[in-house]
Structures are given as C-alpha cells and as structure tokens.
PDB file of C-alpha atoms in Angstrom:
ATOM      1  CA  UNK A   1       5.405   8.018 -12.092  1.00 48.00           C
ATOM      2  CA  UNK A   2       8.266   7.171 -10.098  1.00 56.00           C
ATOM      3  CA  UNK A   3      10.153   3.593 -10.882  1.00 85.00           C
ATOM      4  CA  UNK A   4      10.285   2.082  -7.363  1.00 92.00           C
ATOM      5  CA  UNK A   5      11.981  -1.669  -7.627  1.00 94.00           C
ATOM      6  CA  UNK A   6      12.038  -4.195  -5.303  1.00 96.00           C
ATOM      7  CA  UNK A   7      14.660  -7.239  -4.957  1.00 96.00           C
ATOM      8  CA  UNK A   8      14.099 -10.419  -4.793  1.00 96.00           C
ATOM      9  CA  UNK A   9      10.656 -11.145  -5.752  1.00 94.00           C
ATOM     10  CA  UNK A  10      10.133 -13.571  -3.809  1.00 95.00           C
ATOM     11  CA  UNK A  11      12.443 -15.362  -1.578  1.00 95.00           C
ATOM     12  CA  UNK A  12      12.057 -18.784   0.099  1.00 96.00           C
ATOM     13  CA  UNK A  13      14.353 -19.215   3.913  1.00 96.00           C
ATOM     14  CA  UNK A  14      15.152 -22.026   6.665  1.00 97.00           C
ATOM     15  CA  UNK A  15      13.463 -20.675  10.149  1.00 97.00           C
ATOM     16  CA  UNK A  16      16.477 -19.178  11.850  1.00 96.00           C
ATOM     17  CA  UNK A  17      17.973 -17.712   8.544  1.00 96.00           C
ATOM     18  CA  UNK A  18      18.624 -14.015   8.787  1.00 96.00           C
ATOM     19  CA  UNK A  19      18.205 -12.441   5.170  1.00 95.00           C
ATOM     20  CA  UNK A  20      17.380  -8.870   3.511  1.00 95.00           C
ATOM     21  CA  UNK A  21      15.973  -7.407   0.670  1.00 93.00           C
ATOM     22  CA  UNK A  22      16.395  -4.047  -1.356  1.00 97.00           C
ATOM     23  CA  UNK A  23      14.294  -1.404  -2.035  1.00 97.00           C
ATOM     24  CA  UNK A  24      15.345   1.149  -4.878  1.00 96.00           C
ATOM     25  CA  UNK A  25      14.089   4.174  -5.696  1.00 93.00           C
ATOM     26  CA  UNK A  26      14.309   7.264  -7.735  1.00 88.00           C
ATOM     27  CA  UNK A  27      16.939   9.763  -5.258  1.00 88.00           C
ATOM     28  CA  UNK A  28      15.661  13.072  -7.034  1.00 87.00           C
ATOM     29  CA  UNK A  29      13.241  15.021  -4.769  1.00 86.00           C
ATOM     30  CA  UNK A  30      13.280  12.411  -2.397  1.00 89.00           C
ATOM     31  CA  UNK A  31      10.997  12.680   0.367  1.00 89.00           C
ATOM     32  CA  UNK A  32      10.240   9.806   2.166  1.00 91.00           C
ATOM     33  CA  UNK A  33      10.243   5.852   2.212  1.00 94.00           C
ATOM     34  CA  UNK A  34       8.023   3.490   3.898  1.00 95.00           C
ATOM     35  CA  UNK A  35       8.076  -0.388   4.379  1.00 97.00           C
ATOM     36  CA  UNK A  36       5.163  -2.174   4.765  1.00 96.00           C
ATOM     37  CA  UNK A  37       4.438  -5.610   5.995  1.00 96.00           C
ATOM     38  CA  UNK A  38       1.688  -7.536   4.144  1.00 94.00           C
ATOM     39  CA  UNK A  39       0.300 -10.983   5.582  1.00 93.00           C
ATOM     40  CA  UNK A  40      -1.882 -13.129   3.173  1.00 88.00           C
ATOM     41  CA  UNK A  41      -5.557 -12.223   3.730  1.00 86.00           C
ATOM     42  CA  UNK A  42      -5.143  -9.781   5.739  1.00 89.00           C
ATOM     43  CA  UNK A  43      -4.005  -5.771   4.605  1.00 90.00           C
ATOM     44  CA  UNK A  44      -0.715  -3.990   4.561  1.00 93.00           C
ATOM     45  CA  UNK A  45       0.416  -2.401   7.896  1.00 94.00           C
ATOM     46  CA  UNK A  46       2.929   0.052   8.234  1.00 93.00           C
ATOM     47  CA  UNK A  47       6.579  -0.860   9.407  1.00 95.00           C
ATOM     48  CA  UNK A  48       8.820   1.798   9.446  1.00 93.00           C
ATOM     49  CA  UNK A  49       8.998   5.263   7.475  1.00 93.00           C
ATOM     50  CA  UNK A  50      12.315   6.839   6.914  1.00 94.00           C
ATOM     51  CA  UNK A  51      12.878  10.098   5.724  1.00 90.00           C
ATOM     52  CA  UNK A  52      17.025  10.799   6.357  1.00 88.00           C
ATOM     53  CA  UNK A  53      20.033   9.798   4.476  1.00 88.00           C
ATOM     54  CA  UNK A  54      21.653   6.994   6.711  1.00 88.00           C
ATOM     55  CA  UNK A  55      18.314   6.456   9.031  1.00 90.00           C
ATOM     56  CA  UNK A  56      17.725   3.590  10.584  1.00 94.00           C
ATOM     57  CA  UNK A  57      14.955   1.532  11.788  1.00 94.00           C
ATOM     58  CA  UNK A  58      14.224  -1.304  14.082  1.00 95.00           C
ATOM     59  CA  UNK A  59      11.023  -3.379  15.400  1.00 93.00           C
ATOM     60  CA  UNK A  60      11.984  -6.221  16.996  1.00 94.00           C
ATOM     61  CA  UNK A  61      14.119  -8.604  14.265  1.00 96.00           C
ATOM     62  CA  UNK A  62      13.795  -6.177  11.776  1.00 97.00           C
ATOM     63  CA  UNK A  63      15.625  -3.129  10.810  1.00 97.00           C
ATOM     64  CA  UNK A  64      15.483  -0.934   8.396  1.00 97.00           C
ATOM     65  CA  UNK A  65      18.360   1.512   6.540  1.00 97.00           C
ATOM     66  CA  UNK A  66      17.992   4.283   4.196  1.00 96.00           C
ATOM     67  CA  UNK A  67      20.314   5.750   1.542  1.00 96.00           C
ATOM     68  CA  UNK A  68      18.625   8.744  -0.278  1.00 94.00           C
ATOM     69  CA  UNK A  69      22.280   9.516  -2.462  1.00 94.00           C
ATOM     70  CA  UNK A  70      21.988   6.421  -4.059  1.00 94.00           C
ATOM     71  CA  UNK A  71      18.497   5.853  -3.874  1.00 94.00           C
ATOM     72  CA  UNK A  72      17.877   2.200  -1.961  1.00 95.00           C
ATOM     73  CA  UNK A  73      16.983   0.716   1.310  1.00 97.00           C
ATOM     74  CA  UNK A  74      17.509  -2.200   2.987  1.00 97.00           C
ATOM     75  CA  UNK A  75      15.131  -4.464   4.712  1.00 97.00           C
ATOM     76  CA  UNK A  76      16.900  -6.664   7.042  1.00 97.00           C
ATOM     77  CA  UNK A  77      14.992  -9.775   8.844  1.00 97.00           C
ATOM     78  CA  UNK A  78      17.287 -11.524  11.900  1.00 97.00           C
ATOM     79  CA  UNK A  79      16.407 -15.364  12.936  1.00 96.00           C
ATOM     80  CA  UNK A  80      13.522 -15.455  10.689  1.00 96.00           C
ATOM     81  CA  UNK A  81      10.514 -17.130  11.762  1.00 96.00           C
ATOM     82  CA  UNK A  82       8.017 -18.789  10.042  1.00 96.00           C
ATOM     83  CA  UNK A  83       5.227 -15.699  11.583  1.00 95.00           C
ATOM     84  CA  UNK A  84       7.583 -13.561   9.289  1.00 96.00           C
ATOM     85  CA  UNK A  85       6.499 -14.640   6.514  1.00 97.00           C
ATOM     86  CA  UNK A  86       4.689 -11.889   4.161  1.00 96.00           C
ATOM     87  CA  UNK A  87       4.996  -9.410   1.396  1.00 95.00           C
ATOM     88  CA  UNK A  88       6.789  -6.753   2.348  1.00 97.00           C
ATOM     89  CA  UNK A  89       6.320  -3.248   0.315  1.00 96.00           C
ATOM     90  CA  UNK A  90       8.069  -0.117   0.124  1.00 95.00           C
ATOM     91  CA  UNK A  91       6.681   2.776  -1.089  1.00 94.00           C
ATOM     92  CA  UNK A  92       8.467   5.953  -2.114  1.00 93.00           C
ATOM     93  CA  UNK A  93       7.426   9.706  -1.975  1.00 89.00           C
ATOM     94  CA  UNK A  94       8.670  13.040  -3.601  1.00 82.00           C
ATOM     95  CA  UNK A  95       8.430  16.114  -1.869  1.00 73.00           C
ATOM     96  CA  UNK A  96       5.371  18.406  -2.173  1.00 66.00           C
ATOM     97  CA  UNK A  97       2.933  15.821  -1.969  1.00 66.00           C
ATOM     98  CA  UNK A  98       1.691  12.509  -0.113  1.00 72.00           C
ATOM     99  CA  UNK A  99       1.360   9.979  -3.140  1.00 84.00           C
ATOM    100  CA  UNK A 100       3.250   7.237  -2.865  1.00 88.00           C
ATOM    101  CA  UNK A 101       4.459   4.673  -5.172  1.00 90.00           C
ATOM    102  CA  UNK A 102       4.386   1.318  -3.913  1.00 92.00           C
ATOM    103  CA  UNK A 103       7.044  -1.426  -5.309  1.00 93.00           C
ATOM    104  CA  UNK A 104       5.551  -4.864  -6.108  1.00 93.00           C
ATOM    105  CA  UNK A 105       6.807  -6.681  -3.001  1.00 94.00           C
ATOM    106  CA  UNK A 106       9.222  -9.115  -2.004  1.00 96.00           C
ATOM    107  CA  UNK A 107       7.208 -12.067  -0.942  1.00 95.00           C
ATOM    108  CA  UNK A 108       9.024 -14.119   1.835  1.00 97.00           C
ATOM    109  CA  UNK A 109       8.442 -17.351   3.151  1.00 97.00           C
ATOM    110  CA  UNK A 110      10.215 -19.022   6.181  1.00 97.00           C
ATOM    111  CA  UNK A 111       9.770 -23.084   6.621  1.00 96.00           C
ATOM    112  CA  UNK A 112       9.910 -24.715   9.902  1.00 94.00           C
TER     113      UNK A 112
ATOM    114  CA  UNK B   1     -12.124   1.600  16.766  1.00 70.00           C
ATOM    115  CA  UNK B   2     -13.176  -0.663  13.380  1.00 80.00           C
ATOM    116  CA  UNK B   3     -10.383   1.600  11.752  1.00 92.00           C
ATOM    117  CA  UNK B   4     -11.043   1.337   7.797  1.00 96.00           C
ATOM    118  CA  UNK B   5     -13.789  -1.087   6.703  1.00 95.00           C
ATOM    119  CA  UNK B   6     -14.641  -1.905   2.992  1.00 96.00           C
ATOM    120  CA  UNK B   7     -17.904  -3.479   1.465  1.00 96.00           C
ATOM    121  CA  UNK B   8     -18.412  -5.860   0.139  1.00 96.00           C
ATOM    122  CA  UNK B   9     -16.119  -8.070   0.544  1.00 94.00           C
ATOM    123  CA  UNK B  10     -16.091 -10.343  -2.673  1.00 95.00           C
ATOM    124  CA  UNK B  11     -18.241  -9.163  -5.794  1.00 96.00           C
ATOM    125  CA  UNK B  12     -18.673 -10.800  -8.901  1.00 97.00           C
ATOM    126  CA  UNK B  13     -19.949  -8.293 -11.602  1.00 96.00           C
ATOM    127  CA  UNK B  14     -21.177  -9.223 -15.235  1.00 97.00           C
ATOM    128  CA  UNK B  15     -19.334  -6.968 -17.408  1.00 97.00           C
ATOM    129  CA  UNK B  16     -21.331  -3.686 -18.349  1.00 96.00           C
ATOM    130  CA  UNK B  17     -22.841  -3.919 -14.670  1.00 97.00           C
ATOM    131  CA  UNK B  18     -22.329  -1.128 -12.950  1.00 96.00           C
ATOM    132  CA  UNK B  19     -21.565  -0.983  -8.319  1.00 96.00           C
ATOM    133  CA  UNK B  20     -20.263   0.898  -5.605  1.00 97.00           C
ATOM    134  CA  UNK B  21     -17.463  -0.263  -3.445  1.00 97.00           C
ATOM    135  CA  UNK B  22     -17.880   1.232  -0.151  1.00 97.00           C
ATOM    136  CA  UNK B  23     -15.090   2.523   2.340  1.00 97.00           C
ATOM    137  CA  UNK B  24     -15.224   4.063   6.119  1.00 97.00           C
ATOM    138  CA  UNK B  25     -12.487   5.190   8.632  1.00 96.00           C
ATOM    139  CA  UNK B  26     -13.330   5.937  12.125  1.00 95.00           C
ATOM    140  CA  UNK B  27      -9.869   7.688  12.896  1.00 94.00           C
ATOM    141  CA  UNK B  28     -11.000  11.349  11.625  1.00 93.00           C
ATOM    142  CA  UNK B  29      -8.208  11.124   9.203  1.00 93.00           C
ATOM    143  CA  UNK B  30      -7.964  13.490   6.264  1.00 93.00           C
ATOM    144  CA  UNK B  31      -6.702  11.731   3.391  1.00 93.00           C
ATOM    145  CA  UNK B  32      -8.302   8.759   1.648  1.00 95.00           C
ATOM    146  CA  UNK B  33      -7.002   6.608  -1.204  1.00 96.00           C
ATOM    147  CA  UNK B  34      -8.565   3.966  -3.602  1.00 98.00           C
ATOM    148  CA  UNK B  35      -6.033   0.980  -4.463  1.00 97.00           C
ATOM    149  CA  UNK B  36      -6.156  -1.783  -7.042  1.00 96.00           C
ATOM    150  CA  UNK B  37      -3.618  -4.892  -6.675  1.00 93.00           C
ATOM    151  CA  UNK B  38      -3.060  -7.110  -9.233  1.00 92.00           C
ATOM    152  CA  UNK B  39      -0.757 -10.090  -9.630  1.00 84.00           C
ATOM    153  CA  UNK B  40       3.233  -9.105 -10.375  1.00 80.00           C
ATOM    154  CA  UNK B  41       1.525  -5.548 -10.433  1.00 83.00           C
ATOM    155  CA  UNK B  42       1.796  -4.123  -6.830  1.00 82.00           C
ATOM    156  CA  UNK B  43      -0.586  -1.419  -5.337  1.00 91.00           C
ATOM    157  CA  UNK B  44      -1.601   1.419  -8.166  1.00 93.00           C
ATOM    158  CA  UNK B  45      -3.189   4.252  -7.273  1.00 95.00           C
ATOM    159  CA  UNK B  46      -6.462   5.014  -9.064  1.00 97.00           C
ATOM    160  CA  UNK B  47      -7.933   7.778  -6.733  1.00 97.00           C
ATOM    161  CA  UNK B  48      -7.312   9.775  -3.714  1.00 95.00           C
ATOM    162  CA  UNK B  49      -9.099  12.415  -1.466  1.00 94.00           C
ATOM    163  CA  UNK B  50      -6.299  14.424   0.521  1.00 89.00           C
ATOM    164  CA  UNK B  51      -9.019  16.142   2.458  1.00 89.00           C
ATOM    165  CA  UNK B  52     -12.771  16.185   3.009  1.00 90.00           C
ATOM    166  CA  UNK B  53     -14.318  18.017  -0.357  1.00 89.00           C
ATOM    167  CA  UNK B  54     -11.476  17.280  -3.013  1.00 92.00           C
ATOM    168  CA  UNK B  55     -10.463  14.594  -5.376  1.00 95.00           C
ATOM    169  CA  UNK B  56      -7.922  13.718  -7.536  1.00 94.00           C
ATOM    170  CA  UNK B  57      -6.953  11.391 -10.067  1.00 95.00           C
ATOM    171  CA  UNK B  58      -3.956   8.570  -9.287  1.00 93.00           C
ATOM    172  CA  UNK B  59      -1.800   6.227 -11.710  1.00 91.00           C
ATOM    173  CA  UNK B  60      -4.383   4.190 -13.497  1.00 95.00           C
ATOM    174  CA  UNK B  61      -8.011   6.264 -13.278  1.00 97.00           C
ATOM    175  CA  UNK B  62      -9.980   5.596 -16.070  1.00 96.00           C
ATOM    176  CA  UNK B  63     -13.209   3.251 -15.686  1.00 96.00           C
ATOM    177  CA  UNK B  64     -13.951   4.797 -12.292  1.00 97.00           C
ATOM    178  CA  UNK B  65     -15.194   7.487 -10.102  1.00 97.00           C
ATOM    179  CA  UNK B  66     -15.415   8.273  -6.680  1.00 97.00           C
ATOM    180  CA  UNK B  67     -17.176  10.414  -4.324  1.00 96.00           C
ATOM    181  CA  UNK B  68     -16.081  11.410  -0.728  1.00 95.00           C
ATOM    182  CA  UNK B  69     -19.130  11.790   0.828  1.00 87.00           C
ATOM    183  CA  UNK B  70     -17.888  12.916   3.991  1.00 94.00           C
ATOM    184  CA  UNK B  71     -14.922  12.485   6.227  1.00 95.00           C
ATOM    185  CA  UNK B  72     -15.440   9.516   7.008  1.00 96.00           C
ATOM    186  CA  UNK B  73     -16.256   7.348   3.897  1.00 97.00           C
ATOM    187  CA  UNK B  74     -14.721   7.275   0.587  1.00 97.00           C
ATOM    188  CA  UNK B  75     -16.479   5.359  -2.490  1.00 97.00           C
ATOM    189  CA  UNK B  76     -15.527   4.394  -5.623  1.00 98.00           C
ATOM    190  CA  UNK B  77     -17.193   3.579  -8.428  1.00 97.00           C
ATOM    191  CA  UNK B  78     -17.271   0.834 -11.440  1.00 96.00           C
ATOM    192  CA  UNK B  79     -19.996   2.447 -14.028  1.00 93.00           C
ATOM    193  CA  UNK B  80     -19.531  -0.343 -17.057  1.00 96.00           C
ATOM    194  CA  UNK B  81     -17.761  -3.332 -15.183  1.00 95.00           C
ATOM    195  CA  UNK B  82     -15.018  -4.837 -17.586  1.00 97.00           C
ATOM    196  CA  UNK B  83     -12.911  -8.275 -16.740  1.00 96.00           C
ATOM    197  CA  UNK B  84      -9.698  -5.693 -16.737  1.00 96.00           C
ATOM    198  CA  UNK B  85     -11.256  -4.347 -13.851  1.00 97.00           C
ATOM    199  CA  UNK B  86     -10.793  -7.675 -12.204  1.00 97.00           C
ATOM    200  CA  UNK B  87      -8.661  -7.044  -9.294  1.00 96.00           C
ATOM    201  CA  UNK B  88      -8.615  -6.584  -5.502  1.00 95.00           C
ATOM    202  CA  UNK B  89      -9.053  -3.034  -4.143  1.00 97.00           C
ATOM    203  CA  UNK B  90      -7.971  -1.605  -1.342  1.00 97.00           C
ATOM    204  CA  UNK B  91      -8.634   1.593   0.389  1.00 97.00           C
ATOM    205  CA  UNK B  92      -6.721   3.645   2.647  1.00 96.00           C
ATOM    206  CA  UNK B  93      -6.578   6.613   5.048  1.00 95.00           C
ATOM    207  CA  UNK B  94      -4.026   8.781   6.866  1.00 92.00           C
ATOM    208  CA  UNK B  95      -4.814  11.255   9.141  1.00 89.00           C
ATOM    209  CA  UNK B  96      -3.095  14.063   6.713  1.00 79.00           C
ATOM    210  CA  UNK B  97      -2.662  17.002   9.336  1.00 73.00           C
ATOM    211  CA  UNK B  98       0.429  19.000   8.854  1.00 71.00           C
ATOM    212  CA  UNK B  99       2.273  16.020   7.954  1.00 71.00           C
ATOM    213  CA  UNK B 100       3.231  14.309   4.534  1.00 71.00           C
ATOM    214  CA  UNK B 101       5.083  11.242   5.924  1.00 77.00           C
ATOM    215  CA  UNK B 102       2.417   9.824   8.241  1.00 82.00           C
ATOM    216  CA  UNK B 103       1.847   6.034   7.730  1.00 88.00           C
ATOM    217  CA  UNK B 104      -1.736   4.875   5.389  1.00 92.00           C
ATOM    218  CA  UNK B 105      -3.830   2.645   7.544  1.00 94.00           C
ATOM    219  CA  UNK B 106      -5.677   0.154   4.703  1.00 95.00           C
ATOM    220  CA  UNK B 107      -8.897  -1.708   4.617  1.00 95.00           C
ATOM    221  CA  UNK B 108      -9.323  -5.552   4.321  1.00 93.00           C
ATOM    222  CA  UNK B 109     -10.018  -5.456   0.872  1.00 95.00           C
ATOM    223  CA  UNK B 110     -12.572  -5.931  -1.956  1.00 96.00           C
ATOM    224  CA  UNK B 111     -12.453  -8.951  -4.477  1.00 95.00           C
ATOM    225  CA  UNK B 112     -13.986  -8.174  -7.649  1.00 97.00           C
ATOM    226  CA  UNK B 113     -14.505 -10.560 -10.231  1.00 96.00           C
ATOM    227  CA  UNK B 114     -15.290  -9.029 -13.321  1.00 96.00           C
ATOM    228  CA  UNK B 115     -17.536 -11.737 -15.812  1.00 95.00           C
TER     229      UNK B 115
END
C-alpha cells in the first residue's frame, strides 16, 4: 500500500487569503495523481489529474503542480473564498493498474 | 443522467445483522469501486470491479462481499454487521476504457451505524 501524505490537516484562512497545501507521495512507479475537491455532505469530485513531471493545472483560482522526482504536489488556492471551503484529496497511482490511494485530506475553511 | 446513486442512505444495523448496500451508474462505465471513510482515516478501498464480470479485493476487505450484478450496479455486502464496520461508504465508477488515469465519479454516500 502506497504511503500518500497530505499537509496541513486542516487549515483555517481570512476570505481573500491565497494559501496551498502539499501532497506527497511515493515517486517509484509513479503513474498518476489526482486532486479531489470534497464539500461537506455532498461526494468528492474530481479536480485535476496530473500525470507529468512539472505539469500543471488550473480551474479557475486553483492550480495545481506536479513533481514525480521528488514525489509531491502542490495545491494552490488564490483569493480564497468562503465557497472554497472543503476537503481536498489527492490520490496517487502506480503504473499497471487503476487503484488509487487516497491521502486523508486537508480540510480548509475560509471565514468571511 | 442520475450518475452514481447509493441506497440507502443512512442505516443503522444491530451487530450480527446482516444488509446490502446498493450502488448504480448510468454512465456505462467499466470500473466500480466500494469505499469506506472514517474519521482521520481517509477513503480505503475495500472492493473494486474493473470491468463487468470480475472482482477484486482492495486495502481493508474482510467482513464484506460484493457482487457486480451487471454493468450498471455494484453491491456490497455486510454478512455479520460489527460496530467496526461503522463508517460511511462510498462507491465509485470510471468509465475504464483504454485509459488508467480517467477521473472516479462517486456516489452520495451510505451512513452506517453499526449497534
């Protein structure tokens, strides 16, 4: 099972705050990485799926970069707003094979 | 299109009862996946179907089966209900044709409360 971290765990910013998170993975047999936005009571949909060393990503205020060397990715959030806040996942996958392994989340919240 | 739906949508169980927690996709997607979520825990993987006919086992397996019926649904399985099955499960589809890094599409979830 692959050791996918996520960092911070959760993370509490001012509306109008830019901010990012990290997503780090195991960089053997690297295959692809997704990001996932998860709003409370609803279910996770997808936000961006990288699969290149130095991609990157962007939808809207967020962007999204990838380094598969060292094995992390960045989630970066511009001018947050308060509709922002979520849990965001990532999920990594080897090659050979579509199973993922999901991190636990950063959970973000933005106050007005 | 209802994309993935899930039923029920809260359950509580009396441990040793046994239920079925149903999941559909209306996108004619290939691959199906069975999710639990738990607090601090993330999304584990307990089963997946990567096509119609096949299934395999995922991270944390034991205490449940599933059956895809068809293409379309996807069910899994509590046979003795403990409270460490108390979680929230989630299923998921992809469409799975030709392509390993297409996005998972999940359902709204399933509450299970496990007496």
């Amino acid at each position: 099972i692959l050791n996918v971290e996520q960092s911070p765990q959760s993370l509490h910013v001012q509306e109008g705050d830019s901010t990012n998170f990290t997503c780090s993975f195991p960089s053997s047999n690297f295959y692809a990485l997704h990001w996932y936005r998860w709003e409370t009571a609803k279910s996770p949909e997808a936000l961006f799926v990288m699969t290149l060393n130095g991609d990157e990503k962007k939808k809207g205020r967020i962007s999204a970069t990838l380094n598969t060397k060292e094995g992390y990715s960045y989630l970066y959030i511009k001018g947050s707003q308060p509709e922002d806040s979520a849990t965001y996942l990532c999920a990594s996958q080897t090659g050979g094979s579509y199973i993922p392994t999901f991190g636990r989340g950063t959970s973000l919240i933005v106050h007005p | 299109n209802a994309g993935v739906t899930q039923t029920p949508k809260f359950q509580v169980l009396k441990t040793g009862q046994s239920m079925t927690l149903q999941c559909a996709q209306d996108m004619n997607h290939n691959s199906m996946y069975w999710y639990r979520q738990d607090p601090g825990m993330g999304l584990r993987l307990i089963y997946y179907s990567a096509s119609e006919g096949t299934t395999d086992k995922g991270e944390v397996p034991n205490g449940y089966n599933v059956s895809r019926l068809n293409k379309r649904e996807f069910s899994l399985r509590l046979e003795s209900a403990a409270p460490s099955q108390t979680s929230v499960y989630f299923c998921a589809s992809r469409p799975g044709q030709g392509s390993f890094i297409d996005e998972q599409f999940f359902g709204p979830g399933t509450r299970l409360t496990v007496l």
